[in-house]
């Protein structure tokens, strides 16, 4: 439940700051939940490739 709550807070903040529409909110919510579930602990830090892929996905959602 904690991961979902963190994702919801992040989505709410992004919606406000980036003025996301409903479709973008839905896609970003899925992306954030996926990222939170992968992260888990500090031992599972995302690699450079993972971070780059995440940035590309976010750019695609925002355009």
Short mmCIF file of C-alpha atoms in Angstrom, two decimals:
data_model
loop_
_atom_site.label_atom_id
_atom_site.label_comp_id
_atom_site.label_asym_id
_atom_site.label_seq_id
_atom_site.Cartn_x
_atom_site.Cartn_y
_atom_site.Cartn_z
CA UNK A 1 0.00 0.00 0.00
CA UNK A 2 2.87 2.37 0.76
CA UNK A 3 4.16 2.23 -2.82
CA UNK A 4 0.73 3.08 -4.18
CA UNK A 5 0.46 6.05 -1.80
CA UNK A 6 3.86 7.40 -2.85
CA UNK A 7 2.89 7.01 -6.48
CA UNK A 8 -0.39 8.83 -5.94
CA UNK A 9 1.33 11.73 -4.19
CA UNK A 10 3.87 12.00 -7.00
CA UNK A 11 1.13 11.86 -9.61
CA UNK A 12 -0.85 14.56 -7.82
CA UNK A 13 2.23 16.81 -7.69
CA UNK A 14 3.07 16.18 -11.35
CA UNK A 15 -0.53 16.84 -12.40
CA UNK A 16 -0.45 20.20 -10.69
CA UNK A 17 3.04 21.23 -11.84
CA UNK A 18 2.78 19.94 -15.41
CA UNK A 19 -0.97 20.47 -15.95
CA UNK A 20 -1.51 16.86 -17.08
CA UNK A 21 -4.75 15.92 -18.79
CA UNK A 22 -6.70 12.77 -17.84
CA UNK A 23 -5.01 10.54 -20.41
CA UNK A 24 -1.56 11.74 -19.35
CA UNK A 25 -2.46 11.22 -15.67
CA UNK A 26 -3.51 7.65 -16.35
CA UNK A 27 -0.34 6.82 -18.29
CA UNK A 28 1.91 8.57 -15.78
CA UNK A 29 0.19 6.77 -12.89
CA UNK A 30 0.93 3.41 -14.46
CA UNK A 31 4.53 4.44 -15.13
CA UNK A 32 5.05 5.70 -11.56
CA UNK A 33 3.58 2.56 -10.02
CA UNK A 34 5.82 0.42 -12.21
CA UNK A 35 8.88 2.45 -11.22
CA UNK A 36 8.02 2.32 -7.51
CA UNK A 37 7.51 -1.43 -7.56
CA UNK A 38 10.85 -1.95 -9.31
CA UNK A 39 12.72 0.37 -6.95
CA UNK A 40 11.81 -1.26 -3.66
CA UNK A 41 15.08 -0.87 -1.74
CA UNK A 42 18.32 1.02 -2.12
CA UNK A 43 20.06 -2.11 -3.39
CA UNK A 44 17.81 -1.97 -6.44
CA UNK A 45 18.89 1.46 -7.68
CA UNK A 46 17.95 1.94 -11.34
CA UNK A 47 20.75 1.71 -13.84
CA UNK A 48 21.65 4.50 -16.21
CA UNK A 49 19.75 2.70 -18.96
CA UNK A 50 16.67 2.37 -16.74
CA UNK A 51 16.72 6.08 -15.92
CA UNK A 52 17.14 6.98 -19.60
CA UNK A 53 14.25 4.70 -20.56
CA UNK A 54 12.06 6.29 -17.88
CA UNK A 55 12.87 9.80 -19.14
CA UNK A 56 12.00 8.76 -22.68
CA UNK A 57 8.68 7.28 -21.54
CA UNK A 58 7.82 10.46 -19.65
CA UNK A 59 8.70 12.64 -22.65
CA UNK A 60 6.47 10.48 -24.83
CA UNK A 61 3.55 10.90 -22.41
CA UNK A 62 4.01 14.66 -22.19
CA UNK A 63 4.09 15.25 -25.94
#
